[in-house]
Amino acid sequence: MIVVGVDGSVTARAAVEWAVNDAFRMRLPLRIVHAVNRGPYQIARFPEAGLSDALLREGRRILHEAAALARERQPTVEVTTQNIEGTPAAVLRELDKEAVEIVLGSRGLGGFAGALMGSVSTHVAGHAHCPVVVIRAGQRPARGEIVVGMDDSPGCEPALAYAFEQARLRGAALRVVHSWQLPVHAFAPEVSYDLDEIRTAQHRVVENRVAAITGDHPEVAVVCEAPSAHPVDALVSASEQADLLVVGSHGRGAVGAMLLGSVSRGVLHHSRCPVAVVRG
């Protein structure tokens, strides 16, 4: 199933539209969830019983509206809803065990995302084992292209596979971007490089990695690029004409946002289109 988190915000509505369309393409059921988070209200002047009823009613209203939107967009998709006690990040992490994909808006009402890179989106994208798609508000015409960032490590393969599948389902082209930068030799500034040779080598890295999976998706048109640029700059530029930008997550830290690599975090901050973070 696909899981989408909602909190009544504009971006949550956009997330529902994205999620139900993906559920339709994948032929999967959609579960819409709302986190009933009592934490911010647990102070003496709020009676617990009245607060509980109010939060539950509001959650049911948000879920009802989201479900109506999903069924309007894709009537054939099986849609269920859940009001779940807990913080948004904890709720989504628990559902990660069952989900094929988790979708949430980039800006919520202090709920499922908060700031563009708020604690919830950072935490979920950094911890979830399934792909996490972060959606921006606002309508964009379809570009017919999926962009995926890759490097020369095996950790990028799940992101590459996810991007190929998204391109196949949408009938879209796939742009594979592998950016590179010249190494800086602080103690040997006179070192020179043959840039044409480096570009050729970088293109070969991309083509060899892509060739291993292209055979499974012969219907997907693939364009490979190896620009000399910082990865975040290259991917954000490519996102201008993309329907979805896919990145891996190579963070190595022990907790929180450190589990999300610096490129993933940078792309989530600046991308012009929805971003899917796929952990290796």
PDB file of N, CA and C in Angstrom, residues 120-205:
ATOM      1  N   VAL A 120       9.808  16.592  10.844  1.00  0.00           N
ATOM      2  CA  VAL A 120       9.100  15.383  10.418  1.00  0.00           C
ATOM      3  C   VAL A 120       9.630  14.881   9.081  1.00  0.00           C
ATOM      4  N   SER A 121       9.690  15.761   8.070  1.00  0.00           N
ATOM      5  CA  SER A 121      10.167  15.320   6.761  1.00  0.00           C
ATOM      6  C   SER A 121      11.615  14.848   6.836  1.00  0.00           C
ATOM      7  N   THR A 122      12.449  15.538   7.601  1.00  0.00           N
ATOM      8  CA  THR A 122      13.835  15.122   7.771  1.00  0.00           C
ATOM      9  C   THR A 122      13.913  13.759   8.427  1.00  0.00           C
ATOM     10  N   HIS A 123      13.159  13.600   9.491  1.00  0.00           N
ATOM     11  CA  HIS A 123      13.212  12.361  10.260  1.00  0.00           C
ATOM     12  C   HIS A 123      12.702  11.175   9.444  1.00  0.00           C
ATOM     13  N   VAL A 124      11.542  11.346   8.811  1.00  0.00           N
ATOM     14  CA  VAL A 124      10.952  10.233   8.060  1.00  0.00           C
ATOM     15  C   VAL A 124      11.818   9.862   6.870  1.00  0.00           C
ATOM     16  N   ALA A 125      12.271  10.863   6.097  1.00  0.00           N
ATOM     17  CA  ALA A 125      13.107  10.573   4.935  1.00  0.00           C
ATOM     18  C   ALA A 125      14.429   9.941   5.343  1.00  0.00           C
ATOM     19  N   GLY A 126      14.914  10.272   6.521  1.00  0.00           N
ATOM     20  CA  GLY A 126      16.183   9.730   6.975  1.00  0.00           C
ATOM     21  C   GLY A 126      16.090   8.350   7.587  1.00  0.00           C
ATOM     22  N   HIS A 127      14.902   7.947   8.034  1.00  0.00           N
ATOM     23  CA  HIS A 127      14.764   6.670   8.734  1.00  0.00           C
ATOM     24  C   HIS A 127      13.957   5.617   7.985  1.00  0.00           C
ATOM     25  N   ALA A 128      12.994   6.033   7.177  1.00  0.00           N
ATOM     26  CA  ALA A 128      12.097   5.053   6.546  1.00  0.00           C
ATOM     27  C   ALA A 128      12.862   4.137   5.603  1.00  0.00           C
ATOM     28  N   HIS A 129      12.462   2.884   5.580  1.00  0.00           N
ATOM     29  CA  HIS A 129      13.103   1.926   4.687  1.00  0.00           C
ATOM     30  C   HIS A 129      12.501   1.963   3.286  1.00  0.00           C
ATOM     31  N   CYS A 130      11.259   2.448   3.167  1.00  0.00           N
ATOM     32  CA  CYS A 130      10.639   2.567   1.845  1.00  0.00           C
ATOM     33  C   CYS A 130      10.889   3.975   1.304  1.00  0.00           C
ATOM     34  N   PRO A 131      10.671   4.198   0.006  1.00  0.00           N
ATOM     35  CA  PRO A 131      10.826   5.549  -0.543  1.00  0.00           C
ATOM     36  C   PRO A 131       9.891   6.542   0.142  1.00  0.00           C
ATOM     37  N   VAL A 132      10.400   7.752   0.372  1.00  0.00           N
ATOM     38  CA  VAL A 132       9.616   8.839   0.960  1.00  0.00           C
ATOM     39  C   VAL A 132       9.555   9.970  -0.056  1.00  0.00           C
ATOM     40  N   VAL A 133       8.334  10.364  -0.426  1.00  0.00           N
ATOM     41  CA  VAL A 133       8.149  11.414  -1.425  1.00  0.00           C
ATOM     42  C   VAL A 133       7.649  12.674  -0.726  1.00  0.00           C
ATOM     43  N   VAL A 134       8.365  13.774  -0.907  1.00  0.00           N
ATOM     44  CA  VAL A 134       8.007  15.059  -0.297  1.00  0.00           C
ATOM     45  C   VAL A 134       7.477  15.977  -1.395  1.00  0.00           C
ATOM     46  N   ILE A 135       6.248  16.453  -1.195  1.00  0.00           N
ATOM     47  CA  ILE A 135       5.526  17.182  -2.242  1.00  0.00           C
ATOM     48  C   ILE A 135       5.434  18.663  -1.908  1.00  0.00           C
ATOM     49  N   ARG A 136       5.640  19.498  -2.901  1.00  0.00           N
ATOM     50  CA  ARG A 136       5.407  20.932  -2.766  1.00  0.00           C
ATOM     51  C   ARG A 136       3.987  21.255  -3.207  1.00  0.00           C
ATOM     52  N   ALA A 137       3.462  22.356  -2.695  1.00  0.00           N
ATOM     53  CA  ALA A 137       2.139  22.808  -3.123  1.00  0.00           C
ATOM     54  C   ALA A 137       2.249  23.478  -4.489  1.00  0.00           C
ATOM     55  N   GLY A 138       1.130  23.610  -5.148  1.00  0.00           N
ATOM     56  CA  GLY A 138       1.120  24.298  -6.445  1.00  0.00           C
ATOM     57  C   GLY A 138       1.073  23.320  -7.602  1.00  0.00           C
ATOM     58  N   GLN A 139       0.306  23.677  -8.616  1.00  0.00           N
ATOM     59  CA  GLN A 139       0.151  22.835  -9.792  1.00  0.00           C
ATOM     60  C   GLN A 139       1.287  23.091 -10.775  1.00  0.00           C
ATOM     61  N   ARG A 140       1.827  22.013 -11.337  1.00  0.00           N
ATOM     62  CA  ARG A 140       2.828  22.105 -12.399  1.00  0.00           C
ATOM     63  C   ARG A 140       2.375  21.235 -13.562  1.00  0.00           C
ATOM     64  N   PRO A 141       2.494  21.729 -14.792  1.00  0.00           N
ATOM     65  CA  PRO A 141       2.166  20.860 -15.926  1.00  0.00           C
ATOM     66  C   PRO A 141       3.161  19.706 -16.001  1.00  0.00           C
ATOM     67  N   ALA A 142       2.694  18.556 -16.465  1.00  0.00           N
ATOM     68  CA  ALA A 142       3.574  17.389 -16.585  1.00  0.00           C
ATOM     69  C   ALA A 142       4.680  17.665 -17.599  1.00  0.00           C
ATOM     70  N   ARG A 143       5.899  17.335 -17.214  1.00  0.00           N
ATOM     71  CA  ARG A 143       7.052  17.522 -18.104  1.00  0.00           C
ATOM     72  C   ARG A 143       7.416  16.248 -18.859  1.00  0.00           C
ATOM     73  N   GLY A 144       6.946  15.113 -18.365  1.00  0.00           N
ATOM     74  CA  GLY A 144       7.274  13.848 -19.021  1.00  0.00           C
ATOM     75  C   GLY A 144       8.691  13.390 -18.781  1.00  0.00           C
ATOM     76  N   GLU A 145       9.274  13.798 -17.645  1.00  0.00           N
ATOM     77  CA  GLU A 145      10.649  13.404 -17.349  1.00  0.00           C
ATOM     78  C   GLU A 145      10.842  13.163 -15.863  1.00  0.00           C
ATOM     79  N   ILE A 146      11.549  12.082 -15.542  1.00  0.00           N
ATOM     80  CA  ILE A 146      11.987  11.780 -14.183  1.00  0.00           C
ATOM     81  C   ILE A 146      13.487  11.986 -14.129  1.00  0.00           C
ATOM     82  N   VAL A 147      13.986  12.599 -13.073  1.00  0.00           N
ATOM     83  CA  VAL A 147      15.426  12.814 -12.895  1.00  0.00           C
ATOM     84  C   VAL A 147      15.899  11.998 -11.698  1.00  0.00           C
ATOM     85  N   VAL A 148      17.025  11.349 -11.839  1.00  0.00           N
ATOM     86  CA  VAL A 148      17.614  10.611 -10.716  1.00  0.00           C
ATOM     87  C   VAL A 148      19.089  10.985 -10.593  1.00  0.00           C
ATOM     88  N   GLY A 149      19.514  11.229  -9.367  1.00  0.00           N
ATOM     89  CA  GLY A 149      20.924  11.482  -9.109  1.00  0.00           C
ATOM     90  C   GLY A 149      21.627  10.189  -8.765  1.00  0.00           C
ATOM     91  N   MET A 150      22.841  10.018  -9.257  1.00  0.00           N
ATOM     92  CA  MET A 150      23.593   8.799  -8.957  1.00  0.00           C
ATOM     93  C   MET A 150      25.058   9.123  -8.749  1.00  0.00           C
ATOM     94  N   ASP A 151      25.739   8.209  -8.074  1.00  0.00           N
ATOM     95  CA  ASP A 151      27.187   8.304  -7.938  1.00  0.00           C
ATOM     96  C   ASP A 151      27.764   6.949  -8.321  1.00  0.00           C
ATOM     97  N   ASP A 152      29.024   6.709  -7.965  1.00  0.00           N
ATOM     98  CA  ASP A 152      29.636   5.445  -8.372  1.00  0.00           C
ATOM     99  C   ASP A 152      29.611   4.393  -7.265  1.00  0.00           C
ATOM    100  N   SER A 153      28.694   4.552  -6.296  1.00  0.00           N
ATOM    101  CA  SER A 153      28.600   3.578  -5.206  1.00  0.00           C
ATOM    102  C   SER A 153      27.377   2.687  -5.402  1.00  0.00           C
ATOM    103  N   PRO A 154      27.406   1.445  -4.868  1.00  0.00           N
ATOM    104  CA  PRO A 154      26.242   0.556  -4.974  1.00  0.00           C
ATOM    105  C   PRO A 154      25.009   1.122  -4.261  1.00  0.00           C
ATOM    106  N   GLY A 155      25.207   2.066  -3.340  1.00  0.00           N
ATOM    107  CA  GLY A 155      24.094   2.630  -2.582  1.00  0.00           C
ATOM    108  C   GLY A 155      23.091   3.380  -3.430  1.00  0.00           C
ATOM    109  N   CYS A 156      23.463   3.755  -4.662  1.00  0.00           N
ATOM    110  CA  CYS A 156      22.537   4.494  -5.518  1.00  0.00           C
ATOM    111  C   CYS A 156      21.603   3.576  -6.295  1.00  0.00           C
ATOM    112  N   GLU A 157      21.845   2.277  -6.260  1.00  0.00           N
ATOM    113  CA  GLU A 157      21.072   1.361  -7.094  1.00  0.00           C
ATOM    114  C   GLU A 157      19.581   1.326  -6.748  1.00  0.00           C
ATOM    115  N   PRO A 158      19.176   1.318  -5.451  1.00  0.00           N
ATOM    116  CA  PRO A 158      17.736   1.361  -5.174  1.00  0.00           C
ATOM    117  C   PRO A 158      17.062   2.615  -5.722  1.00  0.00           C
ATOM    118  N   ALA A 159      17.727   3.764  -5.629  1.00  0.00           N
ATOM    119  CA  ALA A 159      17.153   5.002  -6.184  1.00  0.00           C
ATOM    120  C   ALA A 159      17.028   4.907  -7.693  1.00  0.00           C
ATOM    121  N   LEU A 160      18.016   4.336  -8.336  1.00  0.00           N
ATOM    122  CA  LEU A 160      17.987   4.180  -9.787  1.00  0.00           C
ATOM    123  C   LEU A 160      16.846   3.245 -10.205  1.00  0.00           C
ATOM    124  N   ALA A 161      16.676   2.140  -9.481  1.00  0.00           N
ATOM    125  CA  ALA A 161      15.597   1.199  -9.789  1.00  0.00           C
ATOM    126  C   ALA A 161      14.226   1.848  -9.594  1.00  0.00           C
ATOM    127  N   TYR A 162      14.072   2.624  -8.506  1.00  0.00           N
ATOM    128  CA  TYR A 162      12.809   3.316  -8.241  1.00  0.00           C
ATOM    129  C   TYR A 162      12.510   4.325  -9.356  1.00  0.00           C
ATOM    130  N   ALA A 163      13.533   5.053  -9.794  1.00  0.00           N
ATOM    131  CA  ALA A 163      13.351   6.057 -10.841  1.00  0.00           C
ATOM    132  C   ALA A 163      12.948   5.402 -12.163  1.00  0.00           C
ATOM    133  N   PHE A 164      13.574   4.283 -12.496  1.00  0.00           N
ATOM    134  CA  PHE A 164      13.191   3.563 -13.709  1.00  0.00           C
ATOM    135  C   PHE A 164      11.728   3.139 -13.648  1.00  0.00           C
ATOM    136  N   GLU A 165      11.300   2.628 -12.500  1.00  0.00           N
ATOM    137  CA  GLU A 165       9.928   2.162 -12.364  1.00  0.00           C
ATOM    138  C   GLU A 165       8.946   3.325 -12.464  1.00  0.00           C
ATOM    139  N   GLN A 166       9.269   4.463 -11.844  1.00  0.00           N
ATOM    140  CA  GLN A 166       8.409   5.637 -11.952  1.00  0.00           C
ATOM    141  C   GLN A 166       8.312   6.108 -13.408  1.00  0.00           C
ATOM    142  N   ALA A 167       9.430   6.096 -14.113  1.00  0.00           N
ATOM    143  CA  ALA A 167       9.415   6.499 -15.525  1.00  0.00           C
ATOM    144  C   ALA A 167       8.563   5.531 -16.345  1.00  0.00           C
ATOM    145  N   ARG A 168       8.689   4.240 -16.070  1.00  0.00           N
ATOM    146  CA  ARG A 168       7.900   3.249 -16.803  1.00  0.00           C
ATOM    147  C   ARG A 168       6.408   3.447 -16.565  1.00  0.00           C
ATOM    148  N   LEU A 169       6.021   3.622 -15.305  1.00  0.00           N
ATOM    149  CA  LEU A 169       4.613   3.766 -14.965  1.00  0.00           C
ATOM    150  C   LEU A 169       3.994   5.017 -15.591  1.00  0.00           C
ATOM    151  N   ARG A 170       4.788   6.055 -15.745  1.00  0.00           N
ATOM    152  CA  ARG A 170       4.279   7.330 -16.258  1.00  0.00           C
ATOM    153  C   ARG A 170       4.455   7.484 -17.763  1.00  0.00           C
ATOM    154  N   GLY A 171       5.177   6.539 -18.389  1.00  0.00           N
ATOM    155  CA  GLY A 171       5.499   6.719 -19.800  1.00  0.00           C
ATOM    156  C   GLY A 171       6.418   7.906 -20.007  1.00  0.00           C
ATOM    157  N   ALA A 172       7.301   8.150 -19.045  1.00  0.00           N
ATOM    158  CA  ALA A 172       8.182   9.323 -19.072  1.00  0.00           C
ATOM    159  C   ALA A 172       9.608   8.924 -19.425  1.00  0.00           C
ATOM    160  N   ALA A 173      10.387   9.913 -19.832  1.00  0.00           N
ATOM    161  CA  ALA A 173      11.817   9.707 -20.049  1.00  0.00           C
ATOM    162  C   ALA A 173      12.539   9.771 -18.704  1.00  0.00           C
ATOM    163  N   LEU A 174      13.731   9.208 -18.661  1.00  0.00           N
ATOM    164  CA  LEU A 174      14.539   9.222 -17.439  1.00  0.00           C
ATOM    165  C   LEU A 174      15.860   9.921 -17.709  1.00  0.00           C
ATOM    166  N   ARG A 175      16.153  10.938 -16.899  1.00  0.00           N
ATOM    167  CA  ARG A 175      17.432  11.643 -16.989  1.00  0.00           C
ATOM    168  C   ARG A 175      18.294  11.238 -15.794  1.00  0.00           C
ATOM    169  N   VAL A 176      19.435  10.628 -16.070  1.00  0.00           N
ATOM    170  CA  VAL A 176      20.348  10.178 -15.016  1.00  0.00           C
ATOM    171  C   VAL A 176      21.480  11.196 -14.907  1.00  0.00           C
ATOM    172  N   VAL A 177      21.634  11.778 -13.722  1.00  0.00           N
ATOM    173  CA  VAL A 177      22.619  12.849 -13.521  1.00  0.00           C
ATOM    174  C   VAL A 177      23.692  12.381 -12.541  1.00  0.00           C
ATOM    175  N   HIS A 178      24.927  12.382 -13.015  1.00  0.00           N
ATOM    176  CA  HIS A 178      26.081  12.050 -12.155  1.00  0.00           C
ATOM    177  C   HIS A 178      27.044  13.230 -12.204  1.00  0.00           C
ATOM    178  N   SER A 179      26.962  14.095 -11.207  1.00  0.00           N
ATOM    179  CA  SER A 179      27.832  15.279 -11.213  1.00  0.00           C
ATOM    180  C   SER A 179      29.184  14.946 -10.604  1.00  0.00           C
ATOM    181  N   TRP A 180      30.179  15.694 -10.972  1.00  0.00           N
ATOM    182  CA  TRP A 180      31.532  15.463 -10.471  1.00  0.00           C
ATOM    183  C   TRP A 180      32.267  16.785 -10.382  1.00  0.00           C
ATOM    184  N   GLN A 181      33.283  16.806  -9.530  1.00  0.00           N
ATOM    185  CA  GLN A 181      34.118  17.988  -9.353  1.00  0.00           C
ATOM    186  C   GLN A 181      35.573  17.569  -9.293  1.00  0.00           C
ATOM    187  N   LEU A 182      36.418  18.430  -9.807  1.00  0.00           N
ATOM    188  CA  LEU A 182      37.848  18.130  -9.757  1.00  0.00           C
ATOM    189  C   LEU A 182      38.332  18.127  -8.316  1.00  0.00           C
ATOM    190  N   PRO A 183      39.204  17.185  -7.944  1.00  0.00           N
ATOM    191  CA  PRO A 183      39.754  17.192  -6.585  1.00  0.00           C
ATOM    192  C   PRO A 183      40.647  18.405  -6.377  1.00  0.00           C
ATOM    193  N   VAL A 184      40.680  18.884  -5.156  1.00  0.00           N
ATOM    194  CA  VAL A 184      41.518  20.031  -4.812  1.00  0.00           C
ATOM    195  C   VAL A 184      42.779  19.527  -4.127  1.00  0.00           C
ATOM    196  N   HIS A 185      43.923  19.817  -4.710  1.00  0.00           N
ATOM    197  CA  HIS A 185      45.211  19.406  -4.130  1.00  0.00           C
ATOM    198  C   HIS A 185      45.856  20.626  -3.487  1.00  0.00           C
ATOM    199  N   ALA A 186      45.649  20.776  -2.214  1.00  0.00           N
ATOM    200  CA  ALA A 186      46.146  21.964  -1.516  1.00  0.00           C
ATOM    201  C   ALA A 186      47.662  22.073  -1.571  1.00  0.00           C
ATOM    202  N   PHE A 187      48.337  20.916  -1.638  1.00  0.00           N
ATOM    203  CA  PHE A 187      49.806  20.954  -1.590  1.00  0.00           C
ATOM    204  C   PHE A 187      50.431  20.752  -2.966  1.00  0.00           C
ATOM    205  N   ALA A 188      49.582  20.654  -3.995  1.00  0.00           N
ATOM    206  CA  ALA A 188      50.107  20.497  -5.352  1.00  0.00           C
ATOM    207  C   ALA A 188      49.221  21.250  -6.338  1.00  0.00           C
ATOM    208  N   PRO A 189      49.137  22.574  -6.188  1.00  0.00           N
ATOM    209  CA  PRO A 189      48.232  23.360  -7.044  1.00  0.00           C
ATOM    210  C   PRO A 189      48.603  23.306  -8.519  1.00  0.00           C
ATOM    211  N   GLU A 190      49.828  22.869  -8.832  1.00  0.00           N
ATOM    212  CA  GLU A 190      50.242  22.854 -10.227  1.00  0.00           C
ATOM    213  C   GLU A 190      49.753  21.618 -10.975  1.00  0.00           C
ATOM    214  N   VAL A 191      49.066  20.687 -10.278  1.00  0.00           N
ATOM    215  CA  VAL A 191      48.566  19.478 -10.939  1.00  0.00           C
ATOM    216  C   VAL A 191      47.569  19.862 -12.023  1.00  0.00           C
ATOM    217  N   SER A 192      47.743  19.311 -13.211  1.00  0.00           N
ATOM    218  CA  SER A 192      46.833  19.613 -14.318  1.00  0.00           C
ATOM    219  C   SER A 192      46.011  18.374 -14.662  1.00  0.00           C
ATOM    220  N   TYR A 193      44.873  18.608 -15.317  1.00  0.00           N
ATOM    221  CA  TYR A 193      43.967  17.523 -15.660  1.00  0.00           C
ATOM    222  C   TYR A 193      43.574  17.619 -17.119  1.00  0.00           C
ATOM    223  N   ASP A 194      43.347  16.468 -17.713  1.00  0.00           N
ATOM    224  CA  ASP A 194      42.781  16.409 -19.050  1.00  0.00           C
ATOM    225  C   ASP A 194      41.267  16.324 -18.873  1.00  0.00           C
ATOM    226  N   LEU A 195      40.582  17.475 -19.019  1.00  0.00           N
ATOM    227  CA  LEU A 195      39.153  17.528 -18.738  1.00  0.00           C
ATOM    228  C   LEU A 195      38.341  16.634 -19.668  1.00  0.00           C
ATOM    229  N   ASP A 196      38.744  16.558 -20.938  1.00  0.00           N
ATOM    230  CA  ASP A 196      38.016  15.680 -21.859  1.00  0.00           C
ATOM    231  C   ASP A 196      38.116  14.230 -21.406  1.00  0.00           C
ATOM    232  N   GLU A 197      39.261  13.847 -20.946  1.00  0.00           N
ATOM    233  CA  GLU A 197      39.445  12.466 -20.475  1.00  0.00           C
ATOM    234  C   GLU A 197      38.597  12.207 -19.225  1.00  0.00           C
ATOM    235  N   ILE A 198      38.531  13.196 -18.337  1.00  0.00           N
ATOM    236  CA  ILE A 198      37.737  13.046 -17.117  1.00  0.00           C
ATOM    237  C   ILE A 198      36.258  12.961 -17.459  1.00  0.00           C
ATOM    238  N   ARG A 199      35.791  13.826 -18.363  1.00  0.00           N
ATOM    239  CA  ARG A 199      34.377  13.790 -18.764  1.00  0.00           C
ATOM    240  C   ARG A 199      34.020  12.432 -19.373  1.00  0.00           C
ATOM    241  N   THR A 200      34.902  11.921 -20.218  1.00  0.00           N
ATOM    242  CA  THR A 200      34.655  10.619 -20.837  1.00  0.00           C
ATOM    243  C   THR A 200      34.562   9.524 -19.775  1.00  0.00           C
ATOM    244  N   ALA A 201      35.448   9.584 -18.796  1.00  0.00           N
ATOM    245  CA  ALA A 201      35.443   8.578 -17.724  1.00  0.00           C
ATOM    246  C   ALA A 201      34.172   8.674 -16.891  1.00  0.00           C
ATOM    247  N   GLN A 202      33.719   9.895 -16.609  1.00  0.00           N
ATOM    248  CA  GLN A 202      32.514  10.075 -15.816  1.00  0.00           C
ATOM    249  C   GLN A 202      31.275   9.589 -16.564  1.00  0.00           C
ATOM    250  N   HIS A 203      31.208   9.864 -17.868  1.00  0.00           N
ATOM    251  CA  HIS A 203      30.096   9.352 -18.666  1.00  0.00           C
ATOM    252  C   HIS A 203      30.085   7.831 -18.664  1.00  0.00           C
ATOM    253  N   ARG A 204      31.277   7.235 -18.702  1.00  0.00           N
ATOM    254  CA  ARG A 204      31.362   5.775 -18.692  1.00  0.00           C
ATOM    255  C   ARG A 204      30.828   5.210 -17.381  1.00  0.00           C
ATOM    256  N   VAL A 205      31.085   5.905 -16.271  1.00  0.00           N
ATOM    257  CA  VAL A 205      30.565   5.470 -14.974  1.00  0.00           C
ATOM    258  C   VAL A 205      29.039   5.415 -15.013  1.00  0.00           C
TER     259      VAL A 205
END
